[in-house]
Amino acid sequence: MSELIVECPKGSYQDWVNWYTDKMPAAVEDATKKVYEMIQCLQSAITQIDKELVRKWVEDLVLTKTFAGFCFQESIIKIIAKQRHEKYQRATPEEESNGIDGYIGKTPVSIKPITYKTKSMLHEKILCETCFLRKTQRRNKSGI
């Protein structure tokens, strides 16, 4: 869309509307159909959500993902600290609320999944060194 706005020969909003609708006459209607289809799918999916499904999701988030995430973070921080010949420590709850997962030596670090880069609406300002990780299918003895 940004390329099209630049391509538009005039600068007012009405010029843009006229130019775009001339160039792409079916675009708004096509997009409306696609979005409406997605809304209908969402409505259908919502009717299938019950308390047990929500409970399973919450359990997975609170228990499984919290435990696994904490283990991954600590393992990664340990490995990097060892490579740098430095000590490591976990962050306090207050530091965690500021995006810090731990320290390597005196350097605060944050561990994020690689997918974090694609989720711009989630980005908080992390004012420390950040390590991005890619999850693989390999499992260790504890099942992680």
Short mmCIF file of C-alpha atoms in Angstrom, two decimals:
data_model
loop_
_atom_site.label_atom_id
_atom_site.label_comp_id
_atom_site.label_asym_id
_atom_site.label_seq_id
_atom_site.Cartn_x
_atom_site.Cartn_y
_atom_site.Cartn_z
CA MET A 1 0.00 0.00 0.00
CA SER A 2 2.82 2.44 0.78
CA GLU A 3 4.16 1.96 -2.75
CA LEU A 4 0.74 2.79 -4.18
CA ILE A 5 0.40 5.96 -2.10
CA VAL A 6 3.76 7.13 -3.41
CA GLU A 7 2.68 6.22 -6.94
CA CYS A 8 -0.52 8.31 -6.63
CA PRO A 9 0.04 11.48 -8.72
CA LYS A 10 -1.71 13.94 -6.37
CA GLY A 11 -1.59 14.52 -2.64
CA SER A 12 -5.04 14.97 -1.11
CA TYR A 13 -7.13 12.25 0.49
CA GLN A 14 -9.84 12.58 -2.17
CA ASP A 15 -7.17 12.36 -4.92
CA TRP A 16 -5.96 9.13 -3.30
CA VAL A 17 -9.50 7.67 -3.06
CA ASN A 18 -10.27 8.51 -6.69
CA TRP A 19 -6.93 7.24 -8.00
CA TYR A 20 -7.01 4.01 -5.96
CA THR A 21 -10.61 3.12 -6.83
CA ASP A 22 -9.87 3.74 -10.53
CA LYS A 23 -6.71 1.62 -10.40
CA MET A 24 -8.11 -1.15 -8.15
CA PRO A 25 -11.91 -1.04 -8.56
CA ALA A 26 -12.61 -4.39 -6.87
CA ALA A 27 -10.00 -4.15 -4.08
CA VAL A 28 -12.26 -2.90 -1.28
CA GLU A 29 -15.02 -5.37 -2.12
CA ASP A 30 -12.56 -8.28 -2.40
CA ALA A 31 -10.96 -7.38 0.92
CA THR A 32 -14.38 -7.02 2.53
CA LYS A 33 -15.34 -10.52 1.38
CA LYS A 34 -12.10 -12.02 2.71
CA VAL A 35 -12.37 -10.28 6.08
CA TYR A 36 -16.04 -11.22 6.42
CA GLU A 37 -15.22 -14.88 5.69
CA MET A 38 -12.60 -14.77 8.42
CA ILE A 39 -15.10 -13.18 10.83
CA GLN A 40 -17.56 -15.99 10.07
CA CYS A 41 -14.84 -18.58 10.78
CA LEU A 42 -14.03 -16.79 14.03
CA GLN A 43 -17.71 -16.78 15.03
CA SER A 44 -17.88 -20.51 14.36
CA ALA A 45 -14.70 -21.18 16.34
CA ILE A 46 -15.90 -19.12 19.31
CA THR A 47 -19.00 -21.28 19.66
CA GLN A 48 -16.73 -24.31 20.13
CA ILE A 49 -14.88 -22.78 23.09
CA ASP A 50 -16.05 -24.17 26.39
CA LYS A 51 -14.74 -23.97 29.95
CA GLU A 52 -12.76 -27.21 29.64
CA LEU A 53 -10.96 -25.97 26.53
CA VAL A 54 -10.09 -22.72 28.31
CA ARG A 55 -8.90 -24.71 31.34
CA LYS A 56 -6.60 -26.86 29.17
CA TRP A 57 -5.20 -23.76 27.48
CA VAL A 58 -4.58 -22.00 30.82
CA GLU A 59 -2.98 -25.13 32.27
CA ASP A 60 -0.66 -25.40 29.27
CA LEU A 61 0.26 -21.72 29.51
CA VAL A 62 0.67 -21.47 33.28
CA LEU A 63 2.24 -24.86 33.96
CA THR A 64 3.92 -26.26 30.85
CA LYS A 65 5.00 -23.15 28.98
CA THR A 66 6.06 -21.27 32.11
CA PHE A 67 8.21 -24.20 33.30
CA ALA A 68 9.71 -24.90 29.88
CA GLY A 69 10.34 -21.20 29.20
CA PHE A 70 12.06 -20.72 32.52
CA CYS A 71 14.23 -23.80 31.95
CA PHE A 72 15.16 -22.65 28.43
CA GLN A 73 16.01 -19.15 29.61
CA GLU A 74 18.19 -20.34 32.46
CA SER A 75 19.94 -22.94 30.27
CA ILE A 76 20.70 -20.37 27.57
CA ILE A 77 21.98 -17.83 30.07
CA LYS A 78 24.18 -20.53 31.68
CA ILE A 79 25.64 -21.56 28.31
CA ILE A 80 26.43 -17.99 27.26
CA ALA A 81 27.93 -17.21 30.67
CA LYS A 82 30.12 -20.31 30.44
CA GLN A 83 31.28 -19.32 26.93
CA ARG A 84 32.16 -15.84 28.22
CA HIS A 85 33.82 -17.24 31.36
CA GLU A 86 31.43 -15.28 33.54
CA LYS A 87 28.96 -16.05 36.29
CA TYR A 88 25.23 -15.81 35.74
CA GLN A 89 22.23 -15.11 37.91
CA ARG A 90 18.47 -15.08 37.51
CA ALA A 91 16.55 -11.83 37.42
CA THR A 92 14.36 -10.71 40.29
CA PRO A 93 10.60 -10.48 39.67
CA GLU A 94 10.96 -6.68 39.40
CA GLU A 95 13.74 -7.05 36.81
CA GLU A 96 11.64 -9.60 34.89
CA SER A 97 8.82 -7.05 34.69
CA ASN A 98 11.34 -4.79 32.89
CA GLY A 99 12.20 -7.48 30.32
CA ILE A 100 15.35 -8.79 32.00
CA ASP A 101 15.60 -12.57 32.29
CA GLY A 102 18.98 -12.73 34.01
CA TYR A 103 22.54 -11.47 34.13
CA ILE A 104 25.72 -12.67 32.53
CA GLY A 105 28.36 -11.11 34.71
CA LYS A 106 26.93 -7.64 35.26
CA THR A 107 25.19 -7.50 31.87
CA PRO A 108 21.39 -7.81 31.91
CA VAL A 109 20.03 -10.13 29.21
CA SER A 110 16.65 -10.99 27.75
CA ILE A 111 15.86 -14.29 26.05
CA LYS A 112 13.15 -14.20 23.37
CA PRO A 113 11.91 -16.67 20.76
CA ILE A 114 12.84 -15.74 17.19
CA THR A 115 9.12 -15.28 16.46
CA TYR A 116 9.15 -12.30 18.84
CA LYS A 117 10.72 -10.24 16.04
CA THR A 118 7.61 -10.71 13.89
CA LYS A 119 5.12 -9.71 16.58
CA SER A 120 5.46 -5.94 16.50
CA MET A 121 2.39 -5.39 18.69
CA LEU A 122 4.14 -7.22 21.54
CA HIS A 123 7.35 -5.25 21.47
CA GLU A 124 8.18 -3.61 24.72
CA LYS A 125 11.30 -1.54 25.11
CA ILE A 126 13.95 -3.97 26.26
CA LEU A 127 16.98 -1.99 27.29
CA CYS A 128 19.42 -4.87 27.56
CA GLU A 129 21.24 -7.43 25.46
CA THR A 130 18.71 -9.73 23.77
CA CYS A 131 19.27 -13.30 22.64
CA PHE A 132 16.80 -14.69 20.11
CA LEU A 133 16.31 -18.45 20.04
CA ARG A 134 14.84 -20.90 17.61
CA LYS A 135 13.02 -23.89 19.09
CA THR A 136 13.92 -27.30 17.67
CA GLN A 137 12.30 -30.71 18.04
CA ARG A 138 15.21 -32.23 19.99
CA ARG A 139 14.32 -33.21 23.56
CA ASN A 140 16.51 -33.72 26.60
CA LYS A 141 16.08 -36.24 29.43
CA SER A 142 13.48 -34.09 31.23
CA GLY A 143 11.24 -34.01 28.13
CA ILE A 144 11.99 -30.42 27.15
#
